[in-house]
Structure formats: structure tokens, C-alpha cells
Coordinates of C-alpha atoms in Angstrom, one line a residue:
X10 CA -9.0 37.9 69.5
X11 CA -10.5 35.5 72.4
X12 CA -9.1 32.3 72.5
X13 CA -11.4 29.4 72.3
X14 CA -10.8 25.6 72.6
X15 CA -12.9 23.8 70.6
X16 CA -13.9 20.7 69.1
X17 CA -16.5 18.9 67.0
X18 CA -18.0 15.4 67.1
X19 CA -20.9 13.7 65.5
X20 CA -21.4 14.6 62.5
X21 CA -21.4 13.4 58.9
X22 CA -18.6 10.7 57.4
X23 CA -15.7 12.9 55.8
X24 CA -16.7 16.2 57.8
X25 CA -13.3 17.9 58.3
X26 CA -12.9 19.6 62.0
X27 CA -10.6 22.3 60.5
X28 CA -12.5 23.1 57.3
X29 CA -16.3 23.1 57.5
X30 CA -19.1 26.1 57.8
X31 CA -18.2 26.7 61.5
X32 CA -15.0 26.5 61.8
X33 CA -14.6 29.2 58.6
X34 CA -16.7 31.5 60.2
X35 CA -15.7 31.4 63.7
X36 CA -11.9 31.9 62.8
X37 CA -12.8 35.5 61.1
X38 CA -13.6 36.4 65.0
X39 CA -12.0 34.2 67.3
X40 CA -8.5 32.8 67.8
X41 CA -9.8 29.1 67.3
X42 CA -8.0 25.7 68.4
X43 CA -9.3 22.8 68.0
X44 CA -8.3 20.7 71.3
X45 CA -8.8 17.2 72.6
X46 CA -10.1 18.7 75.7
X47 CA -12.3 21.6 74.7
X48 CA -14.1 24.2 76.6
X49 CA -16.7 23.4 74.2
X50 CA -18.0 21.0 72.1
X51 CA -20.4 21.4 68.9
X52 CA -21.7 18.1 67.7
X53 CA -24.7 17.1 65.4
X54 CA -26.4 13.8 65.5
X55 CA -27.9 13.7 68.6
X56 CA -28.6 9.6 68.6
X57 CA -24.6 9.3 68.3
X58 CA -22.7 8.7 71.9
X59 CA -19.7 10.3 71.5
X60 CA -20.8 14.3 72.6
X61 CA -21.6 12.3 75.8
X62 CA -18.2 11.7 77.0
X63 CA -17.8 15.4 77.3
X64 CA -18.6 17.4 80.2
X65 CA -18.4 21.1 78.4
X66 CA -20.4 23.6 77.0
X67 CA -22.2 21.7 74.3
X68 CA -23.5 23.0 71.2
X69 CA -26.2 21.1 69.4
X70 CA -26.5 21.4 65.2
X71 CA -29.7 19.9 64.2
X72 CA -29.3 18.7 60.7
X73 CA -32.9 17.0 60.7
X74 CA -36.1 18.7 62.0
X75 CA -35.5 17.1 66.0
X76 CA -35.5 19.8 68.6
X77 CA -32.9 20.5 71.1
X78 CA -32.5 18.0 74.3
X79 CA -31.8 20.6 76.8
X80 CA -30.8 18.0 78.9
X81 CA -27.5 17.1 76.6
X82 CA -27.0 20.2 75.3
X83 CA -26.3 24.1 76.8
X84 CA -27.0 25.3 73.4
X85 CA -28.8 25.0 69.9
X86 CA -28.8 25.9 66.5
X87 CA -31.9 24.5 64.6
X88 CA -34.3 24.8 62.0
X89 CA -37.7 25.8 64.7
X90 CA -38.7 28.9 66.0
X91 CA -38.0 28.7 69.6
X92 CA -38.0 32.1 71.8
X93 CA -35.6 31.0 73.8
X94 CA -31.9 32.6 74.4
X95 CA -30.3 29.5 74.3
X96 CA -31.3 28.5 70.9
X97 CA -30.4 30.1 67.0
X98 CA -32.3 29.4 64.3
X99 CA -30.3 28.0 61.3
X100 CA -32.0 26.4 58.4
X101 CA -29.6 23.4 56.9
X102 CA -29.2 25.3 53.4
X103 CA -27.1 28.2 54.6
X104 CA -24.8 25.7 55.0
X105 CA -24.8 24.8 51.1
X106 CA -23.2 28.2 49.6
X107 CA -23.0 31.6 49.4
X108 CA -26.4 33.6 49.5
X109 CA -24.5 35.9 46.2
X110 CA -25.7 32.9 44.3
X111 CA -29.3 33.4 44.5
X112 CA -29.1 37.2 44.1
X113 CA -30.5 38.2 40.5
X114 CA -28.6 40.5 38.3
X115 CA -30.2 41.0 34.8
X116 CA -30.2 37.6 33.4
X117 CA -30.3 36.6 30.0
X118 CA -33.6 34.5 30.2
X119 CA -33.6 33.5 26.9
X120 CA -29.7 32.0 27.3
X121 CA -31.0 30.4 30.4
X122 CA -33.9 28.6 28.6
X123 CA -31.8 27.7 25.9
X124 CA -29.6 25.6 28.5
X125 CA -32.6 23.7 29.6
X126 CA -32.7 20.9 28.0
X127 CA -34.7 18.6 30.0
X128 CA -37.9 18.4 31.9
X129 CA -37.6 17.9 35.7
X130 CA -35.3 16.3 38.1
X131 CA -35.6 14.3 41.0
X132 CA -32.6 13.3 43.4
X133 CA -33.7 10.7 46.0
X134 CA -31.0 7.9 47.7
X135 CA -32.8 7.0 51.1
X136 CA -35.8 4.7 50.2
X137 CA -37.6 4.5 53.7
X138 CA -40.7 5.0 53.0
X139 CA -41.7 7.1 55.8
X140 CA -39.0 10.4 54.2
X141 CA -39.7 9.3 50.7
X142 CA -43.4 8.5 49.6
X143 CA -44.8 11.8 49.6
X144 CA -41.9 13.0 47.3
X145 CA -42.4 9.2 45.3
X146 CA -45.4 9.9 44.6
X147 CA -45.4 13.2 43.0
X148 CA -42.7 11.5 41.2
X149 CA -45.1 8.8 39.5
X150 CA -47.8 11.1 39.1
X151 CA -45.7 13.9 37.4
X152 CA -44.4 11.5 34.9
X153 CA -47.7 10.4 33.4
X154 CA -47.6 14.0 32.0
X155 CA -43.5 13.1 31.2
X156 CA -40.2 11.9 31.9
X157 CA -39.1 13.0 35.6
X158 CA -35.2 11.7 35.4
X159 CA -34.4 10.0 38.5
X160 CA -30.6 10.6 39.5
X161 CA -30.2 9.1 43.0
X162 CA -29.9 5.7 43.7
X163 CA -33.6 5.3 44.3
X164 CA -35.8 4.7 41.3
X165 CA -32.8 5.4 39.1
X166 CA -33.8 6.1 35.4
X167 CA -31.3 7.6 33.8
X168 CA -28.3 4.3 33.8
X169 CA -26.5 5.2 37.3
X170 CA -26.5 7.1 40.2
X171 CA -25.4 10.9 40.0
X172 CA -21.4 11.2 41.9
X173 CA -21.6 11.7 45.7
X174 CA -21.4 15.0 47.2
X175 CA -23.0 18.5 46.5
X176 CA -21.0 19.0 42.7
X177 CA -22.3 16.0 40.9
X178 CA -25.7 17.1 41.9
X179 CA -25.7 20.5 40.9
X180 CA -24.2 19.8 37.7
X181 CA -27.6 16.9 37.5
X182 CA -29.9 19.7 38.3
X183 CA -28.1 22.2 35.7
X184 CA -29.9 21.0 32.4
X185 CA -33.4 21.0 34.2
X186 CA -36.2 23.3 33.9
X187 CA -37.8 21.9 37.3
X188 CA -36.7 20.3 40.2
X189 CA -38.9 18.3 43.1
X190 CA -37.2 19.6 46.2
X191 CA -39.9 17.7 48.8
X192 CA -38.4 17.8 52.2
X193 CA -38.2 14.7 54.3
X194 CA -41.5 16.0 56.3
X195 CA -43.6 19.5 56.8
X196 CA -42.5 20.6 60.1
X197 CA -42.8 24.6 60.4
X198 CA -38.6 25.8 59.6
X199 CA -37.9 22.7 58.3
X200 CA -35.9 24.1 55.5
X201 CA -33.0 21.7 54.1
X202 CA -30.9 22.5 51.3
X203 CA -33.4 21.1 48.8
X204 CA -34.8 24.1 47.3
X205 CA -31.4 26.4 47.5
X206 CA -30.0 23.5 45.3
X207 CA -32.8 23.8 42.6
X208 CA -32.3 27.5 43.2
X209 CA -28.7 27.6 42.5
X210 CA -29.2 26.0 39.4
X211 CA -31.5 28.1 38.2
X212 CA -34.4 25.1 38.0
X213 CA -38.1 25.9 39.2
X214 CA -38.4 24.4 42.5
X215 CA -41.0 22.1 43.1
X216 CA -41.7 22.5 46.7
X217 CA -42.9 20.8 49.9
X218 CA -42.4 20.9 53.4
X219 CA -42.1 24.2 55.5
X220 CA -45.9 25.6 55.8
X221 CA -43.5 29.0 56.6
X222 CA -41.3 28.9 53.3
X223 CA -42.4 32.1 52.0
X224 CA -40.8 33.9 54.7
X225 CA -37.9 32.6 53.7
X226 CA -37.9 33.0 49.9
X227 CA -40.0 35.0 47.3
X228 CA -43.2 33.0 47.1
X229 CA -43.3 33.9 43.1
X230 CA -39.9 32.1 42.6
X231 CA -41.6 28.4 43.3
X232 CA -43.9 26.1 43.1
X233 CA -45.2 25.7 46.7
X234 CA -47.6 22.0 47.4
X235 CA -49.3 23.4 49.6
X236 CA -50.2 26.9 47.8
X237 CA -52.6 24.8 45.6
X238 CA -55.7 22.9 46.4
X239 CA -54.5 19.5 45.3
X240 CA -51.7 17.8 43.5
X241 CA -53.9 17.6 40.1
X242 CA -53.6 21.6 40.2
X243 CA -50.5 21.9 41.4
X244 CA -49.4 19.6 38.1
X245 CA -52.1 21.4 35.9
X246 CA -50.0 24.5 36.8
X247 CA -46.3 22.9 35.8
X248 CA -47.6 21.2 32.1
X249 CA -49.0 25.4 31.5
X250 CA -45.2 26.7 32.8
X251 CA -44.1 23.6 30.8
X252 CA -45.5 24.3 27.5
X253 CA -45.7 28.3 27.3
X254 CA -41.7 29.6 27.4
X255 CA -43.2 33.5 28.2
X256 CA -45.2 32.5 31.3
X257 CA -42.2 29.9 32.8
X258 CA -39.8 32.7 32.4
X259 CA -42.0 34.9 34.1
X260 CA -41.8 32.7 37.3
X261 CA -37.7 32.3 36.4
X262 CA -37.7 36.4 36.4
X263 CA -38.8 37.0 39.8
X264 CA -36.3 37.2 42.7
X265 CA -35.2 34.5 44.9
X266 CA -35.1 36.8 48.0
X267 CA -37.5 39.2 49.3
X268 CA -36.2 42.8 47.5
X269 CA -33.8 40.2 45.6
X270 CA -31.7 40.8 49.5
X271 CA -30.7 37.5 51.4
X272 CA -32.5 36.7 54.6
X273 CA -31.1 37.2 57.7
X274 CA -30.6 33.8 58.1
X275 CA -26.9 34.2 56.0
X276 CA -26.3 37.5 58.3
X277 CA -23.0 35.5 59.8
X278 CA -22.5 39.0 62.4
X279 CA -25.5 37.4 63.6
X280 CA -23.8 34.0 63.7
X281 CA -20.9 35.0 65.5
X282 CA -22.7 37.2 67.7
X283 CA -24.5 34.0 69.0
X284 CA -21.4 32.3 69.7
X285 CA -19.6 35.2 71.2
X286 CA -22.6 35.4 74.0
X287 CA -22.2 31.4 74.3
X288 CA -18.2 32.0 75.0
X289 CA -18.7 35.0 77.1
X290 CA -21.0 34.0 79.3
X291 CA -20.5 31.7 82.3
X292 CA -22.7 28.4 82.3
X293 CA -22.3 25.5 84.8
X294 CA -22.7 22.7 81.8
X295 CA -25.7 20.8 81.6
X296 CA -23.4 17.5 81.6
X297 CA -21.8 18.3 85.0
X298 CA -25.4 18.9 86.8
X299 CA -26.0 15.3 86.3
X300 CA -26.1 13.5 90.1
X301 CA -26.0 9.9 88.1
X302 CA -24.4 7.8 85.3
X303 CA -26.1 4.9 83.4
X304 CA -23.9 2.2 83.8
X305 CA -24.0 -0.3 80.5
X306 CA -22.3 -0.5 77.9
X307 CA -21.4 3.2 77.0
X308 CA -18.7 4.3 79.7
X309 CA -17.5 7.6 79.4
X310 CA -13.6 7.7 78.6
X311 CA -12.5 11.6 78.5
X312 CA -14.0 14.3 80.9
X313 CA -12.2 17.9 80.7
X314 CA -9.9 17.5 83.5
X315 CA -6.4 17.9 83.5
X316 CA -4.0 16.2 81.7
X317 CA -1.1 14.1 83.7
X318 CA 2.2 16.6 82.8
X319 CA 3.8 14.2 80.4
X320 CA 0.8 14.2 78.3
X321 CA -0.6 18.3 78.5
X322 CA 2.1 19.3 75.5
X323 CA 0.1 16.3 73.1
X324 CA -3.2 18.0 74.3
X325 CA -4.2 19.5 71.0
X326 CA -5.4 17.3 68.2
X327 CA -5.2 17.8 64.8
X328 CA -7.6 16.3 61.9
X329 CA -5.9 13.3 61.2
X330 CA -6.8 12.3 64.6
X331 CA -9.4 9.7 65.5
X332 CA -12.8 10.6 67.1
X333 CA -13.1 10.6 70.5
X334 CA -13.4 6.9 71.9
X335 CA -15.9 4.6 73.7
X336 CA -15.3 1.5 75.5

């Protein structure tokens, strides 16, 4: 296996260097170690500083819709479609499971209407109102028609907020017949983990965002916005699913996938074969073609460059070590 020395940076509070989406995959092919000085570097959020103390092969994650900087990064893996060698498309839910969860066998419809036991869910924590008022919205017309139980901290209406992290939502969504899964904005491949969520739990999603969704997922399986000509039939449409069992299961019947197979954007041969061309292939790094430094208040502290001999045997880090440093 090739040996690769590798590191992370920038991403979300409590993300674990030696046990996240990456790292699992990239072990199955490579003999990985994660190192204080890496060879290269994949970091996330972009309007961070500390991927900018490095002067390696740099590996951009989008989690939002922002498109890569190709002046910070050698690499990209986001959610547009950009011809361009450098760059992999990876939507944000293949992140959040297994695509075996969304393949139907021969459910039991009737046991899964039986466990519904509730209308629709909505799960919204940031209130800026430039990501939420499109999905607020919907949310206050929908429940003129009835109850839409609020489980995030915004517009709470059920007592408290839902637990943090991915379980305490799903087991929310579990008892729902829909879910509104509105993406922060409609930006072609914008495709977060919203509506594999609602998905997983067997809700119907209520979808908006990605104008190119049904490429993505069976276009019978949702409720797409923009399918209908307004938001009055787009509602007229969930109180009919609503109140007549045979036609709701109808839309619960039909596969999540194309052919009920997962698209190829869970194919992880094509993951790794990404990431074998990035560590096969010679680059001189974007960050060492720079013929000038800003001088302020961010200074860069580590550059890969050897390590004084007393220190080269404490090069490797381990997960309990701090982040990088600026000063």
C-alpha cells in the first residue's frame, strides 16, 4: 500500500482526524498517517486560517455550496459540476450513511404507515434569515392546513430542542409522514444531507433547492418545490397525499434511486481513484507558487520543512493533539 502523510484542518467542532468519512475510506487503500507535517492537507471551511500555514498539496471539502479557490487549493471535492480534472463532485449527504439504507426491499407499507404518527417535521437551528425564510415560510403556510412540529432551536414547538448530532434527528423525523428538507439556497448540485435524512427515515421529503435533484434521486420518491407551479399546489398536493393513505403510499412505494441502484456518487472506487491520481501525480503546490506574503496579523507558524533532529521522532501527531497554531 502507498504510504501517505496526511492531515486534516478546518472543519467542524468535534470532527475526529482518525475517524471521519475520509480517513475510513482512504485507509481500505492506502497506508495512511496522519502527520504534523503532511504531504497533504484536506481541510474544509475555506474562511478558516489554519490550511494557510501549510505549504502542501491541499485538498478543499466544500460543505456549503462555495466553489473552489484555486488559488488556496491544488484540489476539490464539491457539490458543482465543474469539467475540470482537479475537481470531484461530492454532494454533502454521502457523507451521512450508507446508500444500503435507501435501497428498497419489499416493505411492509402498511407497518410503515402504521408508525407514522404525526404530520410533518421541520428541523431548523440557524435563524439568519437569508438560509432560513424560504424554508420559514413554507413552514407557516403549511401549518394553516396543520401542525408542522418544529424540533430545532428555531421556532421550536414541540417543548425543547431535538439532541445534537445526526441520531436525535433521525429518531425526530422517525414518527413523521413528511419532512421539509429546504436547502440553505437553489444552486445547481447543491445537495446537503437534507433529503437523505427524510429519506432514511422513510418520511416524504418535501424538497427545495437543487434545480438538478432528479438526477440524483427518483423524482416519484419526493415532493420537488419547483416541480409545481406555485406553493398553493405544491400544498394542495401534500393535504390529497395527506388525507388518502392509498395514494401517499403510492409515492412511499417508489424507489429512492433510479432502478432502486445508488448513484455513482457513493461509488467510493471512484473516490479513491480520485485521491490515488492526487497522490500519484507530481504538483508544485499552489501555496509555494506564491512570490508574496500578507503581513498582518495572521503569520504563518509551520511550513513542511524539516524538522530539527531532536524533534523529527515527535513528528507524527495523534488526535488528542491541538490544531495547528497561529500567532
Amino acid at each position: 500500500m502507498r504510504k501517505v502523510r496526511l492531515d486534516f484542518c478546518d472543519f467542524w467542532p468535534g470532527f475526529c482526524k482518525t475517524d471521519n468519512f475520509f480517513w475510513d475510506i482512504l485507509k481500505t487503500r492506502f497506508d495512511v498517517e496522519l502527520h504534523a507535517q503532511p504531504d497533504f492537507l484536506i481541510y474544509s471551511n475555506r474562511e478558516s486560517h489554519v490550511h494557510r500555514v501549510h505549504n502542501c498539496v491541499k485538498i478543499y471539502f466544500a460543505v456549503e455550496s462555495f466553489l473552489p479557490d484555486w488559488r488556496e487549493c491544488d484540489y476539490a471535492m464539491t457539490c458543482h459540476y465543474l469539467d475540470d480534472p482537479r475537481h470531484l463532485r461530492l454532494p454533502l449527504y454521502v457523507l451521512y450513511g450508507e446508500p444500503a439504507c435507501l435501497v428498497k426491499d419489499a416493505e411492509e407499507l402498511d407497518s410503515l404507515l402504521a408508525s407514522k404518527s404525526r404530520f410533518c417535521s421541520f428541523v431548523v437551528s440557524n435563524a439568519g434569515k437569508r438560509k432560513t425564510q424560504k424554508r420559514v415560510d413554507f413552514f407557516n403556510h403549511l401549518s394553516r392546513y396543520k401542525r408542522v412540529d418544529s424540533g430545532g432551536r428555531y421556532l421550536n414547538n414541540i417543548g425543547e430542542p431535538i439532541p445534537n448530532g445526526p441520531a436525535g434527528k433521525l429518531a425526530f423525523l422517525r414518527q413523521y409522514k413528511f419532512n421539509i428538507a429546504f436547502e440553505n439556497d437553489s444552486v445547481v448540485g447543491y445537495t446537503t444531507e437534507k433529503i437523505f435524512e427524510a429519506m432514511r427515515e422513510r418520511c416524504l421529503p418535501i424538497y427545495w433547492g437543487n434545480p438538478r435533484i432528479a438526477e440524483e434521486f427518483n423524482p416519484r420518491s419526493f415532493l420537488n418545490y419547483l416541480d409545481f407551479p406555485t406553493e398553493e399546489a405544491l400544498i394542495e398536493k401534500i393535504i390529497e397525499l395527506d388525507r388518502d393513505d392509498l395514494k401517499y403510499l403510492a409515492w412511499m412505494r417508489e424507489p429512492y434511486f433510479r432502478s432502486n441502484r445508488p448513484n455513482e456518487f457513493f461509488d467510493t472506487k471512484r473516490l479513491l481513484d480520485f485521491f490515488e491520481s492526487i497522490f500519484t501525480t507530481p504538483v508544485r503546490p499552489v501555496s509555494r507558487q506564491r512570490r508574496w506574503f500578507q503581513i498582518g496579523r495572521w503569520v504563518p507558524v509551520k511550513k513542511n520543512r524539516p524538522a530539527p533532529p531532536e524533534a523529527q521522532q515527535h513528528a507524527p501527531i495523534t488526535e488528542e493533539a491541538p490544531d495547528d497554531a497561529l500567532i
